[in-house]
Tab-separated table of C-alpha atoms in Angstrom:
chain	number	residue	atom	x	y	z
A	1	MET	CA	0.000	0.000	0.000
A	2	SER	CA	2.533	2.526	-1.229
A	3	GLY	CA	0.191	5.461	-0.683
A	4	LEU	CA	0.359	4.922	3.050
A	5	ALA	CA	4.133	4.711	2.934
A	6	GLN	CA	4.294	8.298	1.677
A	7	SER	CA	1.439	9.756	3.728
A	8	PRO	CA	1.977	12.195	6.621
A	9	ALA	CA	2.453	10.643	10.040
A	10	ILE	CA	-0.682	10.146	12.096
A	11	GLY	CA	-1.500	12.344	15.075
A	12	GLN	CA	1.226	14.937	14.545
A	13	ASN	CA	0.587	17.515	17.217
A	14	ALA	CA	2.867	19.023	19.827
A	15	ASN	CA	1.091	17.545	22.823
A	16	LEU	CA	1.197	14.004	21.438
A	17	ARG	CA	4.891	14.320	20.562
A	18	LYS	CA	5.637	15.483	24.086
A	19	LYS	CA	3.616	12.622	25.605
A	20	SER	CA	5.366	10.053	23.410
A	21	ALA	CA	8.769	11.419	24.357
A	22	ASN	CA	7.948	11.160	28.042
A	23	HIS	CA	6.652	7.581	27.924
A	24	ALA	CA	8.639	5.759	25.246
A	25	THR	CA	11.868	4.149	26.376
A	26	GLY	CA	13.095	3.194	22.902
A	27	PRO	CA	13.772	5.209	19.736
A	28	ILE	CA	10.841	7.354	18.655
A	29	TRP	CA	9.911	7.717	15.008
A	30	PRO	CA	10.661	11.106	13.474
A	31	ILE	CA	7.561	13.234	13.135
A	32	ALA	CA	8.829	14.957	9.991
A	33	THR	CA	7.553	13.574	6.685
A	34	ALA	CA	9.415	12.672	3.524
A	35	GLY	CA	10.864	15.683	1.796
A	36	THR	CA	11.744	17.575	4.992
A	37	PRO	CA	15.328	18.993	4.830
A	38	GLY	CA	17.759	16.573	6.408
A	39	MET	CA	15.419	13.600	6.032
A	40	PRO	CA	15.772	10.769	3.508
A	41	LYS	CA	14.097	11.305	0.157
A	42	LYS	CA	11.650	8.498	0.999
A	43	ALA	CA	10.903	8.077	4.679
A	44	PRO	CA	10.443	4.440	5.767
A	45	HIS	CA	6.971	3.021	6.143
A	46	ARG	CA	6.417	2.846	9.887
A	47	ILE	CA	5.035	-0.410	11.316
A	48	ALA	CA	3.942	-0.926	14.918
A	49	VAL	CA	3.404	-4.436	16.254
A	50	LEU	CA	1.260	-4.309	19.376
A	51	ALA	CA	2.283	-6.281	22.473
A	52	PHE	CA	0.040	-7.191	25.406
A	53	ASP	CA	-0.267	-9.881	28.064
A	54	GLY	CA	-1.316	-13.262	26.721
A	55	LEU	CA	-0.124	-12.711	23.146
A	56	VAL	CA	1.135	-15.560	20.968
A	57	ALA	CA	4.874	-14.922	20.801
A	58	GLY	CA	5.273	-16.466	17.345
A	59	ASP	CA	2.639	-14.115	15.943
A	60	LEU	CA	4.670	-11.167	17.206
A	61	ALA	CA	7.984	-12.511	15.921
A	62	ALA	CA	6.822	-13.294	12.380
A	63	PRO	CA	6.206	-9.712	11.179
A	64	CYS	CA	9.366	-8.538	12.942
A	65	GLU	CA	11.337	-11.060	10.910
A	66	ILE	CA	9.654	-10.607	7.544
A	67	PHE	CA	9.557	-6.807	7.397
A	68	GLN	CA	13.107	-6.523	8.737
A	69	LEU	CA	14.353	-8.566	5.770
A	70	ALA	CA	12.593	-6.448	3.136
A	71	GLU	CA	14.877	-4.500	0.800
A	72	THR	CA	13.943	-2.531	-2.301
A	73	LEU	CA	15.668	-3.053	-5.631
A	74	ASP	CA	17.794	0.053	-5.039
A	75	GLY	CA	19.062	-1.317	-1.714
A	76	ARG	CA	16.790	0.723	0.544
A	77	ARG	CA	15.199	-0.667	3.721
A	78	PRO	CA	11.574	0.383	3.208
A	79	TYR	CA	10.217	-0.420	6.678
A	80	ASP	CA	10.901	0.817	10.193
A	81	LEU	CA	9.266	-1.553	12.675
A	82	GLN	CA	8.790	-1.159	16.410
A	83	VAL	CA	7.029	-3.314	18.993
A	84	CYS	CA	4.807	-1.142	21.186
A	85	SER	CA	3.037	-1.785	24.464
A	86	SER	CA	1.284	0.138	27.219
A	87	LYS	CA	3.777	-1.249	29.745
A	88	PRO	CA	7.470	-2.216	29.661
A	89	ARG	CA	6.963	-5.933	30.269
A	90	VAL	CA	4.338	-8.277	28.835
A	91	GLN	CA	3.722	-11.927	29.626
A	92	THR	CA	3.487	-14.785	27.151
A	93	HIS	CA	2.830	-18.435	27.960
A	94	ALA	CA	6.508	-19.366	28.283
A	95	PHE	CA	8.373	-16.127	28.962
A	96	ASP	CA	8.140	-12.380	29.515
A	97	LEU	CA	9.058	-9.765	26.935
A	98	HIS	CA	10.692	-6.405	27.616
A	99	ILE	CA	9.176	-3.801	25.285
A	100	ARG	CA	11.107	-0.607	24.597
A	101	ALA	CA	8.462	1.543	22.888
A	102	ARG	CA	5.243	2.677	24.524
A	103	LEU	CA	1.817	2.483	22.955
A	104	ASP	CA	1.656	6.181	22.004
A	105	VAL	CA	4.478	5.592	19.532
A	106	ALA	CA	2.107	3.352	17.547
A	107	ARG	CA	-0.112	6.373	16.853
A	108	HIS	CA	2.495	7.515	14.319
A	109	ALA	CA	2.520	4.198	12.433
A	110	HIS	CA	1.338	3.717	8.876
A	111	THR	CA	0.633	0.016	9.577
A	112	ILE	CA	-0.504	-1.613	12.823
A	113	ILE	CA	-0.102	-5.375	13.285
A	114	VAL	CA	-1.990	-7.201	16.042
A	115	PRO	CA	-0.726	-10.670	17.056
A	116	GLY	CA	-3.009	-13.384	18.339
A	117	LEU	CA	-4.247	-14.101	21.841
A	118	ALA	CA	-3.375	-17.487	23.304
A	119	ASP	CA	-6.848	-17.418	24.890
A	120	PRO	CA	-9.296	-15.567	22.613
A	121	SER	CA	-11.709	-15.124	25.524
A	122	HIS	CA	-9.095	-13.056	27.371
A	123	ASP	CA	-10.118	-9.432	27.937
A	124	VAL	CA	-8.327	-6.940	25.709
A	125	PRO	CA	-6.878	-3.838	27.416
A	126	ARG	CA	-8.985	-0.774	26.686
A	127	ASP	CA	-5.948	1.275	25.639
A	128	ILE	CA	-5.234	-1.272	22.880
A	129	LEU	CA	-8.808	-1.011	21.616
A	130	ASP	CA	-8.744	2.786	21.796
A	131	LEU	CA	-5.507	2.877	19.817
A	132	ILE	CA	-6.919	0.605	17.112
A	133	ARG	CA	-10.012	2.773	16.748
A	134	HIS	CA	-7.855	5.917	16.595
A	135	VAL	CA	-5.467	4.687	13.898
A	136	HIS	CA	-8.345	3.181	11.924
A	137	ALA	CA	-10.124	6.533	11.861
A	138	ALA	CA	-6.841	8.182	10.850
A	139	GLY	CA	-6.476	5.828	7.859
A	140	ALA	CA	-3.654	3.536	8.982
A	141	ARG	CA	-3.485	0.007	7.607
A	142	ILE	CA	-4.360	-2.582	10.268
A	143	ALA	CA	-3.585	-6.304	10.098
A	144	SER	CA	-4.241	-9.164	12.502
A	145	ILE	CA	-2.485	-12.500	12.784
A	146	CYS	CA	-4.405	-15.594	13.882
A	147	THR	CA	-6.660	-14.817	16.860
A	148	GLY	CA	-5.637	-11.169	16.717
A	149	ALA	CA	-8.892	-10.911	14.759
A	150	PHE	CA	-10.698	-11.108	18.118
A	151	ILE	CA	-8.988	-7.892	19.175
A	152	LEU	CA	-9.939	-6.105	15.961
A	153	ALA	CA	-13.475	-7.428	16.356
A	154	ALA	CA	-13.669	-6.116	19.931
A	155	SER	CA	-12.695	-2.670	18.657
A	156	GLY	CA	-15.653	-2.735	16.244
A	157	ILE	CA	-13.661	-2.110	13.059
A	158	LEU	CA	-14.476	-5.518	11.544
A	159	ASP	CA	-18.254	-5.104	11.495
A	160	GLY	CA	-19.634	-5.849	8.038
A	161	LEU	CA	-16.337	-7.220	6.719
A	162	LYS	CA	-15.222	-10.636	5.532
A	163	VAL	CA	-12.408	-11.860	7.790
A	164	THR	CA	-10.525	-14.975	8.766
A	165	THR	CA	-8.772	-16.390	11.808
A	166	HIS	CA	-7.405	-19.764	12.857
A	167	TRP	CA	-9.934	-22.398	11.857
A	168	LYS	CA	-10.226	-23.742	15.424
A	169	ALA	CA	-11.338	-20.307	16.648
A	170	ALA	CA	-13.527	-19.345	13.675
A	171	ASP	CA	-16.834	-20.561	15.125
A	172	GLN	CA	-16.145	-18.748	18.386
A	173	LEU	CA	-15.379	-15.505	16.527
A	174	ALA	CA	-18.552	-15.809	14.446
A	175	ARG	CA	-20.745	-16.496	17.489
A	176	ARG	CA	-19.319	-13.648	19.534
A	177	TYR	CA	-19.411	-11.094	16.712
A	178	PRO	CA	-22.372	-11.892	14.413
A	179	ALA	CA	-21.860	-8.678	12.401
A	180	ILE	CA	-18.653	-10.167	10.976
A	181	ASP	CA	-18.519	-12.592	8.021
A	182	VAL	CA	-15.967	-15.204	9.150
A	183	ASN	CA	-14.377	-17.475	6.543
A	184	PRO	CA	-12.199	-20.186	8.148
A	185	ASN	CA	-11.152	-21.671	4.804
A	186	VAL	CA	-8.597	-19.120	3.594
A	187	LEU	CA	-5.097	-18.067	4.643
A	188	PHE	CA	-5.821	-14.356	4.732
A	189	VAL	CA	-8.375	-11.742	3.682
A	190	ASP	CA	-7.401	-8.328	2.303
A	191	ASN	CA	-10.118	-5.704	2.714
A	192	GLY	CA	-7.816	-2.853	1.737
A	193	GLN	CA	-7.292	-0.945	4.965
A	194	ILE	CA	-7.957	-3.979	7.165
A	195	LEU	CA	-6.384	-7.405	6.682
A	196	THR	CA	-6.802	-10.603	8.704
A	197	SER	CA	-4.938	-13.899	8.574
A	198	ALA	CA	-5.139	-17.429	9.915
A	199	GLY	CA	-2.423	-19.118	12.013
A	200	ALA	CA	1.200	-18.037	12.466
A	201	ALA	CA	2.414	-19.339	9.082
A	202	ALA	CA	-0.481	-17.587	7.359
A	203	GLY	CA	0.608	-14.439	9.187
A	204	MET	CA	3.919	-14.654	7.338
A	205	ASP	CA	1.977	-15.078	4.096
A	206	LEU	CA	0.031	-11.937	4.950
A	207	CYS	CA	3.201	-9.951	5.682
A	208	LEU	CA	4.678	-11.005	2.333
A	209	HIS	CA	1.399	-10.025	0.682
A	210	MET	CA	1.649	-6.548	2.214
A	211	ILE	CA	5.244	-6.199	1.033
A	212	LYS	CA	4.125	-7.240	-2.443
A	213	ARG	CA	1.334	-4.659	-2.322
A	214	ASP	CA	3.755	-1.972	-1.208
A	215	HIS	CA	6.806	-2.684	-3.359
A	216	GLY	CA	6.020	-5.403	-5.893
A	217	ALA	CA	6.552	-9.133	-6.307
A	218	ALA	CA	10.346	-9.025	-6.647
A	219	VAL	CA	10.846	-7.381	-3.243
A	220	ALA	CA	8.373	-9.764	-1.595
A	221	ALA	CA	9.997	-12.798	-3.219
A	222	ASN	CA	13.434	-11.729	-1.996
A	223	SER	CA	12.097	-11.322	1.553
A	224	ALA	CA	10.594	-14.817	1.347
A	225	ARG	CA	13.890	-16.306	0.155
A	226	LEU	CA	15.802	-14.661	3.003
A	227	ALA	CA	13.242	-15.975	5.517
A	228	VAL	CA	13.346	-19.423	3.847
A	229	VAL	CA	9.573	-19.594	3.453
A	230	PRO	CA	7.454	-20.299	0.346
A	231	LEU	CA	7.586	-17.433	-2.119
A	232	GLU	CA	3.815	-17.149	-2.283
A	233	ARG	CA	0.685	-18.879	-1.103
A	234	ALA	CA	-2.427	-17.112	-2.338
A	235	GLY	CA	-4.818	-15.755	0.267
A	236	GLY	CA	-7.575	-17.906	-1.189
A	237	GLN	CA	-5.671	-21.116	-0.510
A	238	ALA	CA	-7.529	-23.136	2.076
A	239	GLN	CA	-6.334	-23.606	5.614
A	240	PHE	CA	-5.419	-27.250	6.103
A	241	ILE	CA	-8.290	-28.028	8.437
A	242	VAL	CA	-8.682	-31.334	10.217
A	243	ARG	CA	-12.356	-32.263	10.059
A	244	PRO	CA	-13.096	-34.954	12.668
A	245	THR	CA	-15.794	-37.573	12.363
A	246	PRO	CA	-18.965	-36.335	14.118
A	247	ALA	CA	-19.499	-37.216	17.769
A	248	SER	CA	-20.301	-40.849	18.418
A	249	HIS	CA	-23.710	-40.149	19.922
A	250	THR	CA	-25.280	-39.280	16.560
A	251	ASP	CA	-27.498	-41.938	15.000
A	252	LEU	CA	-25.504	-41.635	11.766
A	253	THR	CA	-22.228	-42.808	13.311
A	254	PRO	CA	-22.606	-46.522	12.394
A	255	LEU	CA	-23.321	-45.546	8.793
A	256	LEU	CA	-20.342	-43.160	8.705
A	257	HIS	CA	-18.009	-45.913	9.910
A	258	TRP	CA	-19.509	-48.251	7.307
A	259	ILE	CA	-18.839	-45.646	4.593
A	260	GLU	CA	-15.244	-45.096	5.705
A	261	SER	CA	-14.557	-48.830	5.506
A	262	ARG	CA	-15.801	-48.899	1.887
A	263	LEU	CA	-14.598	-45.625	0.349
A	264	ALA	CA	-13.098	-47.416	-2.665
A	265	GLN	CA	-16.510	-48.820	-3.584
A	266	ASN	CA	-19.259	-47.197	-5.644
A	267	LEU	CA	-21.321	-45.535	-2.894
A	268	THR	CA	-24.674	-44.271	-4.144
A	269	VAL	CA	-27.261	-42.495	-2.017
A	270	GLY	CA	-29.555	-45.471	-2.549
A	271	ALA	CA	-26.928	-47.862	-1.201
A	272	LEU	CA	-26.349	-45.651	1.835
A	273	ALA	CA	-30.088	-45.400	2.537
A	274	ALA	CA	-30.448	-49.178	2.271
A	275	GLN	CA	-27.571	-49.708	4.723
A	276	ALA	CA	-29.196	-47.278	7.166
A	277	ALA	CA	-32.622	-48.886	6.601
A	278	VAL	CA	-34.271	-45.548	5.829
A	279	SER	CA	-35.616	-43.853	2.729
A	280	VAL	CA	-33.377	-41.681	0.577
A	281	ARG	CA	-35.428	-38.639	1.594
A	282	THR	CA	-34.994	-39.415	5.303
A	283	LEU	CA	-31.260	-40.006	4.855
A	284	ASN	CA	-30.797	-36.671	3.106
A	285	ARG	CA	-32.715	-34.900	5.871
A	286	ARG	CA	-30.665	-36.505	8.655
A	287	PHE	CA	-27.344	-35.635	6.976
A	288	GLN	CA	-28.409	-32.022	6.568
A	289	GLU	CA	-29.645	-31.781	10.160
A	290	LEU	CA	-26.642	-33.458	11.795
A	291	LEU	CA	-23.767	-32.733	9.433
A	292	GLY	CA	-24.881	-29.810	7.300
A	293	VAL	CA	-24.069	-31.605	4.038
A	294	SER	CA	-25.672	-34.144	1.739
A	295	PRO	CA	-24.666	-37.836	1.967
A	296	LEU	CA	-22.637	-37.636	-1.247
A	297	GLN	CA	-20.881	-34.467	-0.085
A	298	TRP	CA	-19.879	-36.271	3.090
A	299	VAL	CA	-18.551	-39.210	1.064
A	300	ILE	CA	-16.458	-36.831	-1.053
A	301	GLN	CA	-15.056	-35.139	2.054
A	302	ALA	CA	-14.230	-38.517	3.578
A	303	ARG	CA	-12.445	-39.564	0.400
A	304	VAL	CA	-10.453	-36.348	0.324
A	305	ASN	CA	-9.469	-36.806	3.977
A	306	ARG	CA	-8.336	-40.364	3.253
A	307	ALA	CA	-6.356	-39.108	0.263
A	308	ARG	CA	-4.680	-36.477	2.447
A	309	GLY	CA	-3.480	-39.154	4.833
A	310	MET	CA	-2.107	-41.280	1.996
A	311	LEU	CA	-0.343	-38.301	0.435
A	312	GLU	CA	1.255	-37.511	3.795
A	313	THR	CA	2.411	-41.032	4.605
A	314	THR	CA	2.999	-42.926	1.337
A	315	ASP	CA	4.789	-42.504	-1.978
A	316	LEU	CA	1.930	-44.004	-3.978
A	317	PRO	CA	1.288	-42.263	-7.326
A	318	VAL	CA	-1.666	-39.883	-7.366
A	319	GLU	CA	-3.480	-42.226	-9.770
A	320	ARG	CA	-3.198	-45.067	-7.252
A	321	VAL	CA	-4.336	-42.836	-4.399
A	322	ALA	CA	-7.381	-41.853	-6.459
A	323	MET	CA	-8.317	-45.490	-6.964
A	324	GLU	CA	-7.757	-46.418	-3.314
A	325	VAL	CA	-10.091	-43.691	-2.019
A	326	GLY	CA	-12.831	-44.238	-4.590
A	327	PHE	CA	-12.457	-41.314	-7.000
A	328	GLY	CA	-11.614	-43.609	-9.888
A	329	SER	CA	-9.188	-41.275	-11.665
A	330	ALA	CA	-6.476	-38.734	-10.889
A	331	VAL	CA	-8.535	-36.065	-12.674
A	332	SER	CA	-11.504	-36.619	-10.364
A	333	LEU	CA	-9.244	-36.637	-7.301
A	334	ARG	CA	-7.572	-33.374	-8.316
A	335	GLU	CA	-10.926	-31.689	-8.937
A	336	HIS	CA	-12.440	-32.614	-5.566
A	337	PHE	CA	-9.183	-32.287	-3.622
A	338	THR	CA	-8.501	-28.786	-4.925
A	339	GLY	CA	-12.093	-27.727	-4.278
A	340	ILE	CA	-11.932	-28.756	-0.608
A	341	VAL	CA	-8.277	-28.317	0.378
A	342	GLY	CA	-7.423	-25.419	-1.908
A	343	THR	CA	-4.293	-26.931	-3.442
A	344	SER	CA	-3.488	-29.865	-5.704
A	345	PRO	CA	-2.703	-33.361	-4.369
A	346	MET	CA	0.946	-32.995	-5.413
A	347	GLY	CA	1.160	-29.526	-3.873
A	348	TYR	CA	-0.262	-30.919	-0.647
A	349	ARG	CA	2.200	-33.831	-0.681
A	350	ARG	CA	5.156	-31.470	-1.126
A	351	ALA	CA	4.006	-29.399	1.846
A	352	PHE	CA	3.039	-32.200	4.223
A	353	ARG	CA	4.935	-35.359	3.277
A	354	ARG	CA	5.996	-36.896	6.583
A	355	VAL	CA	9.629	-37.959	6.585
A	356	ALA	CA	10.338	-40.934	8.829
């Protein structure tokens, strides 16, 4: 978002500068904008990563790593990143962090990044929420990593937007904030000013996406190479979600186990209804009520899940995997696999092949 990189700093008034100077223990960003005598021709894009008790440390570290590695084609470091907190020490699950810059420094940032909460039900400090609302109104870019979406949601800036978070927390986010459209099946969502991402690795994808937006694909690709991460995974790629078999107390469980033991066979709705000793209409109704999908959709999902396991643990050719799980051909497997998982069978195998 190169326009933000060249925009005036946010909240530039004498009182705020004085307050920041009194409370920040680390270096404070210059208030002057690009073009001021004595300043670089292009001032760095200022990024503030917010720190607070209960944060996920990996979510904080990822943007610090990725943006620090960014370098433009003319050798310039385009980002100046600081970690900011309302207090000098914050607690994570395993250790404490000493934070040099105070929260007021973040008011001058062009981009705010919010890491995840280890416990999404944890109360968010009011000063964090107030800061997010302030910088949002001022036009700063705001991004969340993983369950950091809960913090943005609590501030109210996500209402009416499509967002994502870690798939295990997606239902909780949707229930708590019904005005938000939560999609658990993507790596990140870019709404322009506001961006949200899934787990920690998807947070790195989001950071690379922002670098690409700001400075182009070549700069982003170089940052990815230096961080030794994939050059690009599209935001629309699905999160690799583990979908468990429904709870054993449902009356469909015996049929589901029967299906999973016969995935390689030709499973028609009629055959499933006969096994369950119900009519096709009744079977369809029960699947929709208990599982939210049709019987054939469940069979396809089960076959894809079986294929995922085989791709992770065996070297069988994709054609053989397709036959073993009941798709009949590699073409059919690729079509259904890509539709559900968001990547091809071979792409999935390269990412998740388990080495003994």
